[in-house]
Short mmCIF file of C-alpha atoms in Angstrom, two decimals:
data_model
loop_
_atom_site.label_atom_id
_atom_site.label_comp_id
_atom_site.label_asym_id
_atom_site.label_seq_id
_atom_site.Cartn_x
_atom_site.Cartn_y
_atom_site.Cartn_z
CA CYS A 1274 37.78 63.67 85.25
CA THR A 1275 36.46 60.55 85.79
CA LEU A 1276 33.40 59.03 84.24
CA SER A 1277 31.27 55.34 85.31
CA TYR A 1278 30.74 52.59 83.82
CA ALA A 1279 26.82 54.32 84.16
CA ASP A 1280 27.74 57.22 82.24
CA THR A 1281 28.82 56.02 78.95
CA GLN A 1282 25.44 53.77 78.50
CA PRO A 1283 23.07 55.42 76.27
CA THR A 1284 20.72 57.17 78.25
CA CYS A 1285 17.80 58.38 75.53
CA LEU A 1286 15.50 56.63 73.62
CA HIS A 1287 17.52 57.92 69.90
CA CYS A 1288 20.98 56.93 71.39
CA LEU A 1289 18.32 52.85 71.76
CA TRP A 1290 16.78 53.30 68.06
CA ALA A 1291 20.41 54.28 66.79
CA THR A 1292 22.00 51.35 68.13
CA MET A 1293 19.20 48.23 67.11
CA PRO A 1294 20.45 45.28 65.54
CA TYR A 1295 20.11 45.81 61.86
CA PRO A 1296 17.91 42.37 61.80
CA CYS A 1297 15.78 44.17 64.78
CA LEU A 1298 15.39 46.88 62.85
CA LYS A 1299 14.30 46.10 59.41
CA HIS A 1300 11.87 43.57 61.00
CA MET A 1301 9.94 46.84 62.62
CA PHE A 1302 10.25 48.48 59.43
CA SER A 1303 7.97 45.63 57.98
CA PHE A 1304 5.60 46.22 59.35
CA LEU A 1305 5.44 50.23 58.47
CA PRO A 1306 2.69 51.89 55.98
CA ASP A 1307 4.78 53.21 53.11
CA GLU A 1308 3.97 56.95 54.21
CA ASP A 1309 6.35 55.64 57.86
CA ARG A 1310 8.56 54.38 55.29
CA VAL A 1311 9.47 57.09 53.90
CA SER A 1312 10.11 59.10 56.94
CA ALA A 1313 12.04 56.62 58.23
CA ASN A 1314 14.50 56.68 55.48
CA LEU A 1315 15.60 60.17 55.91
CA VAL A 1316 16.31 59.84 59.80
CA CYS A 1317 19.90 58.51 59.35
CA GLN A 1318 22.39 57.22 57.45
CA TYR A 1319 22.03 54.13 59.05
CA TRP A 1320 18.42 53.89 59.28
CA HIS A 1321 18.12 54.62 55.37
CA THR A 1322 20.43 51.88 54.36
CA VAL A 1323 18.38 49.67 56.23
CA MET A 1324 15.23 50.79 54.61
CA HIS A 1325 16.90 49.64 51.68
CA SER A 1326 16.89 45.80 52.64
CA PRO A 1327 15.62 44.08 49.47
CA SER A 1328 12.82 42.37 51.41
CA LEU A 1329 10.93 45.33 52.61
CA TRP A 1330 9.86 45.86 49.14
CA ARG A 1331 8.86 41.99 47.30
CA THR A 1332 5.89 42.38 47.40
CA ARG A 1333 3.09 46.01 46.74
CA HIS A 1334 -0.64 46.75 46.46
CA PHE A 1335 -1.61 50.08 45.66
CA ARG A 1336 -5.19 51.43 45.58
CA PHE A 1337 -5.69 54.67 43.72
CA CYS A 1338 -9.40 55.85 44.71
CA GLY A 1339 -10.94 59.09 44.07
CA PRO A 1340 -10.33 61.59 42.08
CA CYS A 1341 -7.33 64.14 42.57
CA CYS A 1342 -6.98 67.49 43.58
CA ARG A 1343 -4.50 70.00 45.88
CA TYR A 1344 -6.17 69.56 49.02
CA LYS A 1345 -4.96 66.41 49.11
CA PRO A 1346 -1.47 64.38 48.68
CA VAL A 1347 -1.22 63.56 45.11
CA GLN A 1348 -1.92 59.56 45.73
CA HIS A 1349 -0.10 58.88 42.27
CA VAL A 1350 2.62 60.72 42.55
CA THR A 1351 3.98 59.03 45.98
CA THR A 1352 3.34 56.07 44.65
CA LEU A 1353 5.43 56.37 41.83
CA ASN A 1354 8.56 58.05 43.58
CA LEU A 1355 8.45 54.78 45.40
CA ILE A 1356 9.00 52.67 42.73
CA VAL A 1357 11.20 54.56 41.14
CA ASN A 1358 13.43 53.49 44.15
CA PHE A 1359 12.20 50.64 45.02
CA GLY A 1360 11.04 49.11 42.02
CA LYS A 1361 14.55 47.06 41.49
CA TYR A 1362 13.46 44.95 44.08
CA LEU A 1363 10.14 44.24 43.30
CA HIS A 1364 8.76 40.50 42.65
CA ARG A 1365 5.25 41.40 42.76
CA LEU A 1366 3.00 44.19 42.17
CA ASP A 1367 -0.64 44.61 42.45
CA VAL A 1368 -2.52 47.82 41.42
CA ASP A 1369 -6.24 49.18 41.83
CA VAL A 1370 -7.63 52.01 39.50
CA TYR A 1371 -10.60 54.01 39.90
CA PRO A 1372 -11.11 56.27 38.56
CA ALA A 1373 -8.53 56.50 35.69
CA TYR A 1374 -4.74 58.54 36.58
CA THR A 1375 -2.10 59.99 34.58
CA ALA A 1376 1.40 59.10 35.40
CA THR A 1377 4.33 57.76 34.05
CA GLY A 1378 7.81 56.90 34.49
CA ALA A 1379 10.43 55.32 34.06
CA ILE A 1380 10.69 52.15 36.76
CA ARG A 1381 12.77 49.81 37.07
CA LEU A 1382 11.29 45.43 37.39
CA GLU A 1383 13.63 43.81 36.32
CA ARG A 1384 13.08 41.56 39.77
CA LEU A 1385 9.55 41.61 39.50
CA CYS A 1386 7.75 38.11 38.93
CA TYR A 1387 3.97 38.73 39.29
CA LEU A 1388 2.19 41.55 38.06
CA SER A 1389 -1.70 42.33 38.64
CA ILE A 1390 -3.58 45.84 37.24
CA ARG A 1391 -7.27 45.86 38.03
CA GLY A 1392 -9.60 48.76 37.35
CA VAL A 1393 -8.24 50.38 34.52
CA ASN A 1394 -10.56 50.83 32.34
CA LEU A 1395 -9.57 52.06 29.15
CA ASN A 1396 -13.14 53.11 28.56
CA HIS A 1397 -13.42 55.84 30.71
CA PRO A 1398 -14.11 59.62 29.31
CA SER A 1399 -11.21 60.19 31.78
CA TRP A 1400 -8.39 58.42 29.68
CA THR A 1401 -7.38 60.47 26.31
CA GLU A 1402 -7.04 58.06 23.43
CA SER A 1403 -3.11 59.09 22.62
CA PHE A 1404 -2.52 58.68 26.77
CA SER A 1405 -4.51 54.90 26.81
CA HIS A 1406 -2.75 53.95 23.42
CA ALA A 1407 0.92 55.03 25.30
CA LEU A 1408 -0.15 52.80 28.20
CA VAL A 1409 -0.60 49.72 26.42
CA GLU A 1410 2.20 50.26 24.86
CA ALA A 1411 4.24 50.39 27.87
CA LEU A 1412 2.53 47.47 29.10
CA THR A 1413 3.68 45.48 26.16
CA ASP A 1414 7.24 47.36 25.91
CA PHE A 1415 7.28 46.25 29.39
CA LEU A 1416 5.88 42.07 29.22
CA GLU A 1417 8.59 41.68 26.65
CA GLY A 1418 11.59 43.11 28.65
CA SER A 1419 10.96 41.13 31.40
CA CYS A 1420 12.20 37.85 31.74
CA ARG A 1421 11.29 36.67 35.28
CA LEU A 1422 7.64 37.69 35.33
CA ASN A 1423 5.69 34.69 34.92
CA SER A 1424 2.27 35.61 36.49
CA PHE A 1425 0.46 38.37 34.48
CA HIS A 1426 -3.18 39.22 35.64
CA VAL A 1427 -4.95 42.45 33.45
CA THR A 1428 -8.86 42.46 34.15
CA ASP A 1429 -11.22 45.42 33.76
CA MET A 1430 -9.12 46.96 31.05
CA ASN A 1431 -12.05 47.32 28.57
CA ASN A 1432 -8.83 48.25 25.95
CA GLU A 1433 -9.57 47.61 21.79
CA MET A 1434 -5.97 46.34 21.18
CA ASN A 1435 -5.15 46.48 17.34
CA GLU A 1436 -2.37 44.91 17.29
CA ALA A 1437 0.24 43.99 19.72
CA SER A 1438 3.45 41.87 19.84
CA LEU A 1439 3.30 39.64 22.14
CA ALA A 1440 4.53 36.58 21.11
CA CYS A 1441 4.27 33.50 24.36
CA LEU A 1442 0.70 33.35 25.80
CA ASN A 1443 -0.53 31.09 28.09
CA THR A 1444 -3.97 30.26 28.65
CA GLU A 1445 -4.06 27.00 30.42
CA GLY A 1446 -6.62 26.42 33.70
CA TYR A 1447 -8.14 30.33 32.66
CA PHE A 1448 -11.05 29.54 32.63
CA ASP A 1449 -13.35 26.51 34.14
CA HIS A 1450 -13.07 23.57 32.62
CA SER A 1451 -17.56 23.68 33.03
CA VAL A 1452 -17.39 26.83 30.53
CA ALA A 1453 -17.37 26.33 26.60
CA VAL A 1454 -15.15 28.47 25.24
CA TYR A 1455 -14.76 27.11 22.24
CA ILE A 1456 -18.74 28.74 21.60
CA ASN A 1457 -17.59 32.44 22.03
CA SER A 1458 -16.15 33.87 19.07
CA LEU A 1459 -14.04 36.71 21.33
CA LEU A 1460 -11.28 34.36 22.38
CA PRO A 1461 -10.92 33.98 18.12
CA GLY A 1462 -10.72 37.77 17.55
CA VAL A 1463 -8.02 38.33 20.37
CA ILE A 1464 -5.89 35.81 19.08
CA HIS A 1465 -6.12 36.55 14.75
CA ASN A 1466 -4.83 40.55 16.39
CA LEU A 1467 -1.74 39.02 17.89
CA LYS A 1468 -0.09 38.97 14.90
CA ALA A 1469 3.59 38.26 16.66
CA LEU A 1470 2.18 34.70 18.28
CA THR A 1471 4.38 32.26 18.12
CA ASP A 1472 4.34 30.36 21.57
CA LEU A 1473 0.36 29.41 22.61
CA THR A 1474 -0.53 26.91 25.35
CA LEU A 1475 -4.10 26.74 26.15
CA ASP A 1476 -7.22 23.94 28.00
CA TYR A 1477 -9.25 22.16 24.52
CA THR A 1478 -12.46 23.47 26.54
CA CYS A 1479 -10.94 26.74 23.63
CA VAL A 1480 -10.24 24.58 20.71
CA CYS A 1481 -12.76 25.96 17.40
CA ASP A 1482 -12.63 25.72 13.33
CA ASN A 1483 -12.73 30.19 14.25
CA LEU A 1484 -9.88 29.37 16.35
CA LEU A 1485 -7.73 27.29 14.08
CA ILE A 1486 -8.99 30.00 11.43
CA ALA A 1487 -7.08 33.13 13.70
CA LEU A 1488 -3.99 31.36 14.47
CA SER A 1489 -3.48 30.13 10.56
CA GLU A 1490 -3.16 34.07 10.39
CA THR A 1491 -0.36 34.56 13.36
CA SER A 1492 3.57 33.46 12.94
CA LEU A 1493 2.70 30.73 15.27
CA LYS A 1494 5.19 27.36 15.68
CA LYS A 1495 4.55 25.27 19.20
CA LEU A 1496 0.57 24.86 20.29
CA SER A 1497 -0.18 22.53 23.42
CA ILE A 1498 -3.05 21.99 24.08
CA ARG A 1499 -4.02 20.03 27.71
CA CYS A 1500 -7.25 17.85 27.34
CA CYS A 1501 -9.10 16.06 30.97
CA SER A 1502 -11.60 14.51 31.23
CA THR A 1503 -13.26 17.16 33.49
CA MET A 1504 -13.31 19.30 30.93
CA LEU A 1505 -15.97 20.19 28.26
CA HIS A 1506 -14.08 18.12 25.44
CA HIS A 1507 -17.16 16.57 22.25
CA GLN A 1508 -17.08 19.91 20.13
CA VAL A 1509 -16.81 18.72 16.60
CA VAL A 1510 -12.84 20.48 15.21
CA CYS A 1511 -12.92 19.93 11.46
CA GLY A 1512 -9.65 18.67 10.21
CA ASP A 1513 -9.53 20.90 7.41
CA SER A 1514 -8.70 23.59 9.98
CA TRP A 1515 -5.82 22.00 11.02
CA VAL A 1516 -4.85 22.13 7.09
CA ILE A 1517 -5.44 25.08 6.94
CA LEU A 1518 -3.25 26.29 9.96
CA SER A 1519 -0.39 23.90 9.06
CA SER A 1520 -0.65 25.26 5.87
CA LYS A 1521 -0.43 28.79 7.25
CA CYS A 1522 2.52 28.10 9.51
CA PRO A 1523 4.67 25.57 8.11
CA ASP A 1524 6.91 25.56 11.66
CA LEU A 1525 4.12 24.63 13.57
CA LYS A 1526 4.75 21.77 16.27
CA VAL A 1527 2.00 20.80 18.12
CA THR A 1528 1.92 19.31 21.32
CA ILE A 1529 -1.19 17.37 23.30
CA VAL A 1530 -1.74 16.09 26.58
CA ILE A 1531 -4.39 13.86 27.44
CA GLU A 1532 -5.90 12.22 30.78
CA GLN A 1533 -7.51 10.68 32.12
CA ILE A 1534 -9.79 10.59 28.22
CA ILE A 1535 -10.96 6.71 27.93
CA ASN A 1536 -14.06 7.27 25.66
CA THR A 1537 -12.55 6.23 22.00
CA VAL A 1538 -14.84 8.42 20.20
CA ASP A 1539 -13.99 11.60 22.41
CA LEU A 1540 -10.36 10.56 21.68
CA THR A 1541 -11.11 10.01 18.03
CA GLN A 1542 -12.73 13.10 17.51
CA ILE A 1543 -10.06 15.07 19.44
CA LEU A 1544 -6.74 13.31 17.63
CA LYS A 1545 -7.55 14.18 14.33
CA GLN A 1546 -5.77 12.48 11.86
CA GLU A 1547 -4.87 16.19 9.96
CA ILE A 1548 -2.70 17.35 12.94
CA HIS A 1549 1.08 18.01 12.80
CA LEU A 1550 1.61 16.25 15.79
CA THR A 1551 5.21 15.89 17.57
CA ASN A 1552 4.41 15.50 21.17
CA LEU A 1553 1.98 13.64 22.46
CA THR A 1554 0.96 12.40 26.33
CA ILE A 1555 -1.81 10.10 26.63
CA ASN A 1556 -2.36 9.39 30.95
CA ASN A 1557 -5.19 7.01 31.54
CA ALA A 1558 -3.91 5.33 34.62
CA TYR A 1559 -5.80 6.91 37.26
CA SER A 1560 -9.23 6.75 35.37
CA THR A 1561 -11.80 5.04 36.83
CA PRO A 1562 -14.80 4.55 35.60
CA ASP A 1563 -15.74 1.93 32.16
CA GLU A 1564 -12.79 0.04 33.38
CA GLN A 1565 -13.60 -3.16 31.52
CA THR A 1566 -14.40 -1.42 28.05
CA TRP A 1567 -11.73 0.59 28.29
CA SER A 1568 -8.69 -1.17 25.96
CA ALA A 1569 -5.66 0.71 25.13
CA LYS A 1570 -5.38 -1.66 21.95
CA ILE A 1571 -7.59 1.25 19.20
CA ILE A 1572 -4.74 3.33 20.60
CA LEU A 1573 -2.10 2.29 19.99
CA GLN A 1574 -3.61 0.21 16.68
CA VAL A 1575 -5.72 3.04 15.19
CA LEU A 1576 -4.80 6.69 16.42
CA LEU A 1577 -1.22 6.93 16.87
CA HIS A 1578 -0.23 5.08 13.85
CA GLN A 1579 -1.63 8.16 11.69
CA TYR A 1580 1.08 10.11 13.19
CA SER A 1581 3.84 8.06 11.82
CA TRP A 1582 5.74 11.02 10.24
CA CYS A 1583 5.15 13.53 12.25
CA LEU A 1584 5.35 12.02 16.10
CA GLN A 1585 9.05 13.21 18.12
CA HIS A 1586 8.08 12.21 21.30
CA LEU A 1587 5.10 10.38 22.74
CA CYS A 1588 4.82 9.36 26.50
CA LEU A 1589 1.96 7.18 27.64
CA ASP A 1590 0.93 6.05 31.19
CA LEU A 1591 -1.81 2.93 30.64
CA LYS A 1592 -4.42 1.13 32.61
CA ASN A 1593 -3.68 -2.28 30.76
CA TRP A 1594 -4.07 -4.68 34.06
CA HIS A 1595 -7.09 -6.52 32.10
CA GLU A 1596 -5.11 -6.90 28.78
CA ALA A 1597 -1.86 -7.91 26.86
CA ILE A 1598 -0.22 -4.37 24.73
CA ASP A 1599 3.06 -5.70 23.90
CA ASP A 1600 2.38 -6.32 20.10
CA GLN A 1601 0.81 -3.27 19.24
CA LEU A 1602 3.33 -1.39 20.84
CA LEU A 1603 5.81 -2.58 19.06
CA ALA A 1604 4.34 -2.45 15.83
CA LEU A 1605 3.27 1.08 16.35
CA ILE A 1606 7.13 2.04 17.50
CA LYS A 1607 8.09 -0.15 14.41
CA SER A 1608 5.61 2.37 11.72
CA GLN A 1609 7.73 5.33 13.67
CA GLN A 1610 9.44 6.98 11.31
CA ILE A 1611 11.06 10.15 13.41
CA LEU A 1612 9.74 9.47 16.71
CA GLU A 1613 12.98 9.82 19.09
CA VAL A 1614 11.92 9.84 22.70
CA LEU A 1615 9.55 7.11 24.15
CA SER A 1616 7.83 6.76 27.57
CA VAL A 1617 5.91 4.05 28.15
CA SER A 1618 4.11 3.30 31.82
CA ALA A 1619 2.06 -0.15 31.63
CA PHE A 1620 2.24 -3.85 32.02
CA LEU A 1621 4.55 -5.56 29.60
CA ASN A 1622 6.41 -8.57 28.93
CA VAL A 1623 10.22 -8.43 29.09
CA SER A 1624 10.91 -9.62 26.54
CA THR A 1625 8.99 -6.37 24.61
CA LEU A 1626 11.95 -4.51 26.13
CA GLU A 1627 14.47 -6.17 24.73
CA LYS A 1628 12.70 -6.07 21.53
CA LEU A 1629 12.82 -2.30 21.94
CA LEU A 1630 16.32 -2.17 22.71
CA GLN A 1631 16.66 -4.13 19.49
CA LEU A 1632 14.57 -1.07 17.11
CA ARG A 1633 16.88 0.76 19.33
CA MET A 1634 20.60 -0.37 17.65
CA THR A 1635 19.01 -0.40 14.23
CA ASN A 1636 21.04 1.88 11.98
CA ASN A 1637 18.09 3.83 10.40
CA SER A 1638 16.08 3.92 14.12
CA SER A 1639 15.51 7.69 14.86
CA LEU A 1640 14.40 6.89 18.66
CA ASN A 1641 17.31 7.45 21.57
CA THR A 1642 15.61 7.57 24.53
CA ILE A 1643 13.55 4.79 25.49
CA LYS A 1644 12.14 4.78 29.23
CA VAL A 1645 9.89 1.95 30.52
#
């Protein structure tokens, strides 16, 4: 029996699909909806292998709409099966819920870095009290074990949280700069319930006496605050509130970043003497209004001297083209007791740098890093 070359070539569509190169087939699978992906996964071993390519499951968006019934597929069960099988590849997951469903399961999401959950609404009658608590506990446990998760969004959850084990919270940039968050009692009330909180980052528009008092009831060890000229920062914060916070949290280290605020009154209001300030960054290099009246000497002579007992890292980016600040800077550095890192971007004389190096070489100086 003799076969011609043409007889050995695949002639059916099935053969063409079976021999399609891996990259091409994976690219075509990327356009399939979830229902078709499930079907394609069952065609053959080759398609099953291609369908388990991690790049096909980096991002998923699930939307649960309408009530469950026996006359249509159970949507949340299908979704859960997909997550169980392919969740280990996820980097981003978005979930929209309306109304609430009750679906649980052990899911591997160790690579997930973005999670968004919207519309759960735990006040909805379809949620039982026990399941609401179970969901919050499961979500808290998941956040604690998600080492790669760097973006987490929950909206319309309406949860009344009595306690939580959340240790790190970053709300920087969460509120618009024009919103006076400090006049609202909601944020201090939420913070008061985070008893295990140790690391908090927020904008200065959130800082108020009630917030500092609420933080004193937590386990706070690190507080980072950012303030810029476009942000509301004229609220009055009492020094006694900072004293209470420091007394209740003795290991607290405060970091403040100030950008483009050149009004001396505003700076004095922000930089209270009672703050246990360990890290300070002041960046006024790009400020344009009131340049002629702006003076860095007040900052160096008055404001920063009050932190000589606690300041460890100091970063100054100053626009001092119209005045010399060499003497004030040297006097400030000499007064610092535990300063370790100094970074200065300003107009200085060469002799000032030499004197800074001489200070660094003294035996009683803790300064070990100088960037000028």
